[in-house]
Every structure is written in structure tokens, then in C-alpha cells.
Amino acid sequence: MAPKKANELQIRSDKSQFAGWKFAGVISIFFAFIGLYVHQRLHHVPDLPEFDPDFWFGPGIKPKSVDESIRDFKIDISADILDDWKARLELPSRLRKPLEDVGFEYGFNTDYLSKVRKHWLENYSWGKEQEKLNKYPQFKTQINGMDIHFQRIKPSDFGRTVTNDKPVLPLLLLHGWPGSFVEFQKAIPLLMDTSDSPFDLELIIPSLPGYGFSDPASKPGLGDTEVAIVMNNLMTRLKFDKYYLQGGDWGAAITNIMSTLYPDRILGAHVNMAAVASGRNFLNWGLAAILPKSWFMDPEQVFMMFPMGEKLKTLMLEFGYMHLQSTKPDTVGLPPLESEVNYSLDDMLTNVMVYWVTNSITTSMRLYSESMNIRNLGYAIDEIPCHVPYGAAVFPHEIFMHPETFLADKFKNIVSYQVMPRGGHFAAFEEPELLSDHVKKFIGLVEESRVSAEKKNS
């Protein structure tokens, strides 16, 4: 080969190698910056968002003088509303027959729905259920422009005299969708039985804004973060400086938010839907799919997140309603009034009746669209560490649950995390004893630690 041609080939080779190294260098720098960005995003702690606690979601402009009275309330549904309900239920059914050999895979089984409808018409008594709901004291008070309905149950309602030997601890119980304050009724006497505890409880059980007997917002923007502020304002109205929290479904999300916004007021937070949607948890979930799962979670809790495909399929199937309600809540405000007939037990039918007689199915679903949006997600509450004492009762048939290590990404003081032997999403309905026992156990552990710390510092 001629020297000149060989030199040209060498020069081309050198240029090619240089271009290759240059490309590799650019790619390396690019991924280095991406890695740095991801690292910073995953380890960046957002600032705690600031809110005006006196925002107004009532009709019109906020008046100069706000009604702060606490009024007695009793459920008394008019005959006209009940006659309308019965007339609609008696209309000829146009339900399609379900496919053969299927249960509830395609939605609610219409054969079973017909049986529930028959029971609802022939055996169910709203009068008796209304009497049960009026058993414990109920009130209404205006918070942020909305009348908020709540039950307030004291030890004296169970014939007990308060003494200095047993402190009375406030416990705010928060429901979700499609639940209501009804779901806690079976748990009330169980929670109030503190004969084996060094404390008494005072229960506050509100209806969330737009649910049941609480007013809906008259203006857009009432997401779960704003509801958390409303609930804290309610406790302020009731003159509780510090209190405990318990919640499931939306109640769990609101509990997590309140614990983050008001750590100096929350004595302890307990949930029965244990999940934290932080970026780090999504990353860890993905990594656990390709790396040893024991690096990321207790082997006994792997079932909560894996098999990943099965879990994602379940979420997609079960959360279909969530997508619709997050985008067009008013569109589906009518059909659930029929589809909610899927509850067969009287207490579940009573829960449905609370939505019907208050015409609150549409307003309740707006919480999805007001919470699952850029504005609300931008608060990044799940990315902010929380040091409030935290407890989780994990029921095995819950739709969405996280192992303890995932919760610890946010909650740095997990006092009690327990996987229950049975039960699902509506824990207070399904397993009131299991839930109540764990709540009291959790509060007992927190109080023991708190009293011990006070003695040590005194």
C-alpha cells in the first residue's frame, strides 16, 4: 500500500476514533446530568406549602361576620324524598343478564343486583336505620363557608365519668369514597371501650365536604389538601389543640396530609390504607422487579407489590372509576345511584341511602378531580418527611397497600405496622374489632412513649 494512502487511512481512523470518543463523551455527560437530575429530584425535599386557612368555599363573597356556632343536628328525611326513592326503585328493571359463568369480573353482577333490589324494597327499613344513626350526638358548624356535619361521642355518652386518672384523647375519624360516617358506627362502641386502656377517647366523626350531610364546595379547588385544612379548622372550632387521626381511602390520604401540615398538633396518625406515592417508592418498586426484593422490603410483605403485572392489572381494573371521576365527575353523577345498590347488608344500604337522600353522589366524586390534578400534585406532600407517630393496619384484601419500608420513605416514626389476618378496603365495616383494637393499641404505644418522654424531661 502506498505511504500516502496509508497515511490517509490512518488519519480517517484517528478521526473516526475521535468522533466515537466524542460521541461517547457527550452521551456520558448527558447521562451524568440525567443521573444528577434524578438524584436531586429523588433526594430533594420540597418546601412545606403555605395556605390561607381562612379560604372561602361557600357561596358568594365571604361575609365580614362568619357564623361560628355549633348547632345540634338530627337526621330527619322527609316523606317526599323517601317516596321518590321508593318509586324509582320500583320502576321496571332494565338490567341486562350477565354473561354465563362470571361473577363480578365485568362489573356488578346484575343477577345479584336484582336480589339486592328486592331486599331493599321488601325488607330494608330506612326508619330503623335512621334511628340508629341518630343514636349518638350530631352537630353542624360552618367551616370555610360550608356547613360540616359531624358526630361527637364523649365518654359520658357511654355512662362514664371523666377523672384525672385517665386523660380523654380526641380521635378524628375520616371516611373515604364511597363511604361515609356510617361506616364507623359499628366501631364506635368498640373504640369507646377503653376499660383496659390508661386513657379514654372522644370521637369526632365528620362527613367530608360534599359527602352526606356536609355542604359541598360552591367554588372549584377543594382537593384533599384543602379538605385537610377544613378538618383541622373543625378541630380548632371544637377547641382541640392536639388530637389523633384515623382514616381509610380518602381519609387515609387526608390523614397523611394533616400529619405533614400540622405535626405540632397531631399526636399520632393511624391509617388502614397504607400507601405513599413518592417518586422514590415508584423507583424502588421498579428496581425491586429486577433486583432481589429483600433489598427493598420484608420478604413477608412482597405480596403487597408483586407479581408486578398482576398488581398493575388489578389497579387498572379496579381504579377505572377513579379515572372517570378524576376527569368528569359530574358526568357519572347519576349512574352510581343505581350501581351503588351493590351492597347487600343493611348497613351498606344505609351508606348508599345517605348519598341518595342528600343528593351528594356527584359532589362527593368531585374530590377526585380536585385532587388528581397538576395544582394539587404540585404540593408534593408525599415527598415531605413526617415525624408524627404513625400506625398502619394493613388488611390483606386492600386494593392498594405498601410494605413498611415504603411507608418509612415518608413516615420516620412508624410505631405500629401490622398485617391483619383478614379484611379489605372497608375495614371499619368489615372488621371493626380488628381495626378498633389496632387503633387503641397504637394510641397506647404513643401515649406510653409520650408520657415516658415527659417524665424524662421533667
PDB file of C-alpha atoms in Angstrom, residues 132 136 153 171-174 180-194 201-205 347 426-440:
ATOM      1  CA  LYS A 132     -79.624   4.011  64.676  1.00  0.00           C
ATOM      2  CA  TYR A 136     -75.080   9.395  69.024  1.00  0.00           C
ATOM      3  CA  ILE A 153     -69.087  10.983  71.097  1.00  0.00           C
ATOM      4  CA  LEU A 171     -59.684  10.997  67.838  1.00  0.00           C
ATOM      5  CA  LEU A 172     -60.767  12.331  64.446  1.00  0.00           C
ATOM      6  CA  LEU A 173     -62.098   9.530  62.200  1.00  0.00           C
ATOM      7  CA  LEU A 174     -62.096  10.217  58.447  1.00  0.00           C
ATOM      8  CA  SER A 180     -69.491   7.965  54.831  1.00  0.00           C
ATOM      9  CA  PHE A 181     -69.691   8.469  58.572  1.00  0.00           C
ATOM     10  CA  VAL A 182     -71.969   5.402  58.516  1.00  0.00           C
ATOM     11  CA  GLU A 183     -69.016   3.035  58.137  1.00  0.00           C
ATOM     12  CA  PHE A 184     -67.700   3.897  61.622  1.00  0.00           C
ATOM     13  CA  GLN A 185     -70.928   3.158  63.509  1.00  0.00           C
ATOM     14  CA  LYS A 186     -70.021  -0.432  64.418  1.00  0.00           C
ATOM     15  CA  ALA A 187     -66.578   0.678  65.550  1.00  0.00           C
ATOM     16  CA  ILE A 188     -67.865   3.387  67.918  1.00  0.00           C
ATOM     17  CA  PRO A 189     -68.695   1.170  70.933  1.00  0.00           C
ATOM     18  CA  LEU A 190     -65.501  -0.828  70.358  1.00  0.00           C
ATOM     19  CA  LEU A 191     -63.321   2.275  70.312  1.00  0.00           C
ATOM     20  CA  MET A 192     -65.110   3.721  73.321  1.00  0.00           C
ATOM     21  CA  ASP A 193     -64.479   0.564  75.340  1.00  0.00           C
ATOM     22  CA  THR A 194     -61.230   1.676  76.979  1.00  0.00           C
ATOM     23  CA  LEU A 201     -61.341   8.563  73.814  1.00  0.00           C
ATOM     24  CA  GLU A 202     -63.581  11.291  72.455  1.00  0.00           C
ATOM     25  CA  LEU A 203     -64.580  10.580  68.871  1.00  0.00           C
ATOM     26  CA  ILE A 204     -65.152  13.193  66.181  1.00  0.00           C
ATOM     27  CA  ILE A 205     -66.643  11.639  63.034  1.00  0.00           C
ATOM     28  CA  ASP A 347     -75.598  -1.148  56.985  1.00  0.00           C
ATOM     29  CA  PHE A 426     -63.773  -1.024  54.112  1.00  0.00           C
ATOM     30  CA  ALA A 427     -62.097  -2.106  57.323  1.00  0.00           C
ATOM     31  CA  ALA A 428     -64.463  -0.336  59.728  1.00  0.00           C
ATOM     32  CA  PHE A 429     -67.411  -2.115  58.049  1.00  0.00           C
ATOM     33  CA  GLU A 430     -65.782  -5.493  57.526  1.00  0.00           C
ATOM     34  CA  GLU A 431     -63.585  -5.911  60.575  1.00  0.00           C
ATOM     35  CA  PRO A 432     -64.499  -3.268  63.176  1.00  0.00           C
ATOM     36  CA  GLU A 433     -62.952  -5.261  66.027  1.00  0.00           C
ATOM     37  CA  LEU A 434     -59.596  -5.743  64.302  1.00  0.00           C
ATOM     38  CA  LEU A 435     -59.441  -2.090  63.313  1.00  0.00           C
ATOM     39  CA  SER A 436     -60.548  -0.738  66.699  1.00  0.00           C
ATOM     40  CA  ASP A 437     -58.139  -2.962  68.611  1.00  0.00           C
ATOM     41  CA  HIS A 438     -55.208  -1.852  66.482  1.00  0.00           C
ATOM     42  CA  VAL A 439     -56.129   1.821  66.764  1.00  0.00           C
ATOM     43  CA  LYS A 440     -56.244   1.573  70.568  1.00  0.00           C
TER      44      LYS A 440
END
